[in-house]
PDB file of C-alpha atoms in Angstrom:
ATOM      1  CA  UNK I  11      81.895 168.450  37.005  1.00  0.00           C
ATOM      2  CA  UNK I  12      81.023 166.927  40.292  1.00  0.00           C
ATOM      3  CA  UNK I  13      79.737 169.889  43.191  1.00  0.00           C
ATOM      4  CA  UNK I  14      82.144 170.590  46.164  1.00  0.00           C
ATOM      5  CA  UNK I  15      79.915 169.273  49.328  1.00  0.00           C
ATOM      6  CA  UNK I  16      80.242 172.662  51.154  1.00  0.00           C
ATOM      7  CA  UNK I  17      78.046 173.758  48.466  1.00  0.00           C
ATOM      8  CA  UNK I  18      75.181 171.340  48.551  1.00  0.00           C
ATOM      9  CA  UNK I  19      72.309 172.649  49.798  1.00  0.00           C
ATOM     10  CA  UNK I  20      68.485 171.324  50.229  1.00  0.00           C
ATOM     11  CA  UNK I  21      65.139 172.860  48.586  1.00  0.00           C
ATOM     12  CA  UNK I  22      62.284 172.260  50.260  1.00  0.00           C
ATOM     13  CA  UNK I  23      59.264 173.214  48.507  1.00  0.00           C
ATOM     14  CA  UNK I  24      55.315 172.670  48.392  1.00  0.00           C
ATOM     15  CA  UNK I  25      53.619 173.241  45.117  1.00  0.00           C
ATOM     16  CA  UNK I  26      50.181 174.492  45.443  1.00  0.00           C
ATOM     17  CA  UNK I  27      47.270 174.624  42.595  1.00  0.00           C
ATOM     18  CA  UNK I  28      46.237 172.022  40.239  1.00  0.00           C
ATOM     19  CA  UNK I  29      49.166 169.794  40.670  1.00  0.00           C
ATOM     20  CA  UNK I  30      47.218 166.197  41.686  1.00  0.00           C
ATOM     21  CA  UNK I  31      46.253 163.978  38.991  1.00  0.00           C
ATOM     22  CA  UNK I  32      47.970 165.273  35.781  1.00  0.00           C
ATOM     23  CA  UNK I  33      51.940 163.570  36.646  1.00  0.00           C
ATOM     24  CA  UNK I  34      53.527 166.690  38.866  1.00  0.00           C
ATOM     25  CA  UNK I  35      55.301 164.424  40.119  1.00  0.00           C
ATOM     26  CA  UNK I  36      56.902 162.095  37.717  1.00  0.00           C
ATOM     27  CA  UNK I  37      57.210 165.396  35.667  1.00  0.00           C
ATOM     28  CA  UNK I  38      59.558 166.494  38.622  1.00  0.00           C
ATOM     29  CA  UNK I  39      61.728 163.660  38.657  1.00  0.00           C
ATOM     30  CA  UNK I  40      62.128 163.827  35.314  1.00  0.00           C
ATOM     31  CA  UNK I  41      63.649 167.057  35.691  1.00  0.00           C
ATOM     32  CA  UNK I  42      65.607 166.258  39.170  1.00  0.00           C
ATOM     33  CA  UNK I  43      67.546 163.255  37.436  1.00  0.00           C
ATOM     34  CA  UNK I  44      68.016 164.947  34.573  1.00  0.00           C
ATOM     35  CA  UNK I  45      70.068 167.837  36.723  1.00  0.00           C
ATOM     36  CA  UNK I  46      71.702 165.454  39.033  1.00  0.00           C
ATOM     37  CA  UNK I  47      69.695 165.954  42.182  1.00  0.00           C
ATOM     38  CA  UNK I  48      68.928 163.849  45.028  1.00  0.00           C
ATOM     39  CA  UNK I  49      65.345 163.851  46.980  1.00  0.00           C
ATOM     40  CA  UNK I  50      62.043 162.784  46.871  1.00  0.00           C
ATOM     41  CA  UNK I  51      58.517 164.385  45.465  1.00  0.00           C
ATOM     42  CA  UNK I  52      55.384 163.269  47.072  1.00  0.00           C
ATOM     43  CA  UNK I  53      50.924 164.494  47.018  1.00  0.00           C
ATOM     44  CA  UNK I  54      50.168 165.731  50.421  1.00  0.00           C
ATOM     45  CA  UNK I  55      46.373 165.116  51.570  1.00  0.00           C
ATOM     46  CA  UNK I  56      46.320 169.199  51.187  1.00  0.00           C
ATOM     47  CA  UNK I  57      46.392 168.700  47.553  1.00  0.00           C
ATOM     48  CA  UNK I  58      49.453 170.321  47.574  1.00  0.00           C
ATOM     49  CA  UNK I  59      52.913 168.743  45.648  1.00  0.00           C
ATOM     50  CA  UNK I  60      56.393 168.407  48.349  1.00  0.00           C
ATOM     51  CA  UNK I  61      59.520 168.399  47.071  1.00  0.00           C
ATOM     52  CA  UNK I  62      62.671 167.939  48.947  1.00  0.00           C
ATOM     53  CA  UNK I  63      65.521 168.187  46.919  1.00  0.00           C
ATOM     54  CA  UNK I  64      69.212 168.172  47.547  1.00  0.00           C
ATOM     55  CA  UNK I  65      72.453 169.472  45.125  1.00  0.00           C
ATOM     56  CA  UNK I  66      74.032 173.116  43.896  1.00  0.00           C
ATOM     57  CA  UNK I  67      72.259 176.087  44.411  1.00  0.00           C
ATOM     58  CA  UNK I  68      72.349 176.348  40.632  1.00  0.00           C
ATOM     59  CA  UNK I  69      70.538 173.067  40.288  1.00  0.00           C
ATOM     60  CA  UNK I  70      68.150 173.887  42.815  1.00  0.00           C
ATOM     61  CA  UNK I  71      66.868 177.237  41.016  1.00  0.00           C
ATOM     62  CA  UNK I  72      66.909 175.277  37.406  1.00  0.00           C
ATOM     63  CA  UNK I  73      64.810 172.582  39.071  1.00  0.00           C
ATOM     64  CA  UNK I  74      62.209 175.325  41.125  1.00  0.00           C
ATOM     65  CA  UNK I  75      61.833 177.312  37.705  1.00  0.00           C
ATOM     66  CA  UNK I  76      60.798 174.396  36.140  1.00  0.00           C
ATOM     67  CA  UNK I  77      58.574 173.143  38.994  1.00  0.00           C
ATOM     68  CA  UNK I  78      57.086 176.621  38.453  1.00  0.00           C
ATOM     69  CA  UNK I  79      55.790 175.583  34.425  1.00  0.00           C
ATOM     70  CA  UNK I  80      54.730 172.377  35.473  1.00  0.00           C
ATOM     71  CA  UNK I  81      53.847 169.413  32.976  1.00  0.00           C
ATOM     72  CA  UNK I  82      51.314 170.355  30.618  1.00  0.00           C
ATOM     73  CA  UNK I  83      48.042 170.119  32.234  1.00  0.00           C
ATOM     74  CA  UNK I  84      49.063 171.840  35.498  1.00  0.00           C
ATOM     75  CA  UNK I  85      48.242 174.994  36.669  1.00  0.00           C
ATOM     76  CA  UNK I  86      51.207 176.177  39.723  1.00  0.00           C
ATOM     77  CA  UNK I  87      48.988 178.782  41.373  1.00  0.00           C
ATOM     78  CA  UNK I  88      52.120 179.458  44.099  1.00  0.00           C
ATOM     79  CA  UNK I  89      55.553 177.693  45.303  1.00  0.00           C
ATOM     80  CA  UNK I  90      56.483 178.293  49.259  1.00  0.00           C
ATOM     81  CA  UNK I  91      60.075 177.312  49.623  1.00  0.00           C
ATOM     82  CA  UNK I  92      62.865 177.462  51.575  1.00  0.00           C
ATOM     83  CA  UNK I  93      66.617 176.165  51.454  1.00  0.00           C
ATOM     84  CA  UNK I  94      67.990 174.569  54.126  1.00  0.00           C
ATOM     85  CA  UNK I  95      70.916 172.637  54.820  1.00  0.00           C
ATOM     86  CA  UNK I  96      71.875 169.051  53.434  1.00  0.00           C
ATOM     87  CA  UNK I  97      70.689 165.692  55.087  1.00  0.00           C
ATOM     88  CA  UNK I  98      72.989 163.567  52.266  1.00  0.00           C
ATOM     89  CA  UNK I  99      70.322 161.037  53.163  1.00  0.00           C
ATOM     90  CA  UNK I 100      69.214 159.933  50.166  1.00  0.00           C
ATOM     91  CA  UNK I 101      70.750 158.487  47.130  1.00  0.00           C
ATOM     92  CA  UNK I 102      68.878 158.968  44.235  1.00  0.00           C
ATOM     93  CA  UNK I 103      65.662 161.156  43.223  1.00  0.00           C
ATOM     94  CA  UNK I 104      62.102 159.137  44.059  1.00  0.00           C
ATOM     95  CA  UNK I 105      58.658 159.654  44.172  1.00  0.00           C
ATOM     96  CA  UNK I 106      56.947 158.552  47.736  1.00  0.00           C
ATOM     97  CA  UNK I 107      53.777 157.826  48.914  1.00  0.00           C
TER      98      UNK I 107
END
């Protein structure tokens, strides 16, 4: 069922805890393709994990609940998020540098 675009929105979110080194971030594109979602994940120099993520509000919660169990080997300490609205930028879900 494809989303009505008035209803797209944009998480942005930045994982913080032990989420460099053990594949945060191919574990959350993973699960942003598998929902659908447009966006990128990148490592900040913080040590922190961004996400900025585009589709339904549904979506968006699936994907933050699972960015909240991680891939095995990660310990999420907190999530700081926000939603904001749609850039329709981007085309697909990546990982960037």
């Amino acid at each position: 069922m494809e989303t009505n675009p008035s209803e797209i929105k944009r998480l942005h979110a930045q994982i913080e805890g032990y989420v460099q080194g053990v594949g945060f971030r191919y574990f959350t594109l993973e699960q942003a393709r598998r929902l659908g979602l447009t966006g990128w994940v990148r490592n900040l120099p913080n040590g922190r994990v961004e996400v900025s993520a585009e589709g339904s509000q549904q979506d968006l919660e699936e994907l933050l609940r699972k960015l909240y169990e991680g891939p095995s080997g990660a310990y999420v300490r907190d999530i700081t998020y926000e939603y904001l609205a749609p850039t329709g930028e981007d085309f697909s879900f990546r990982v960037t540098f």
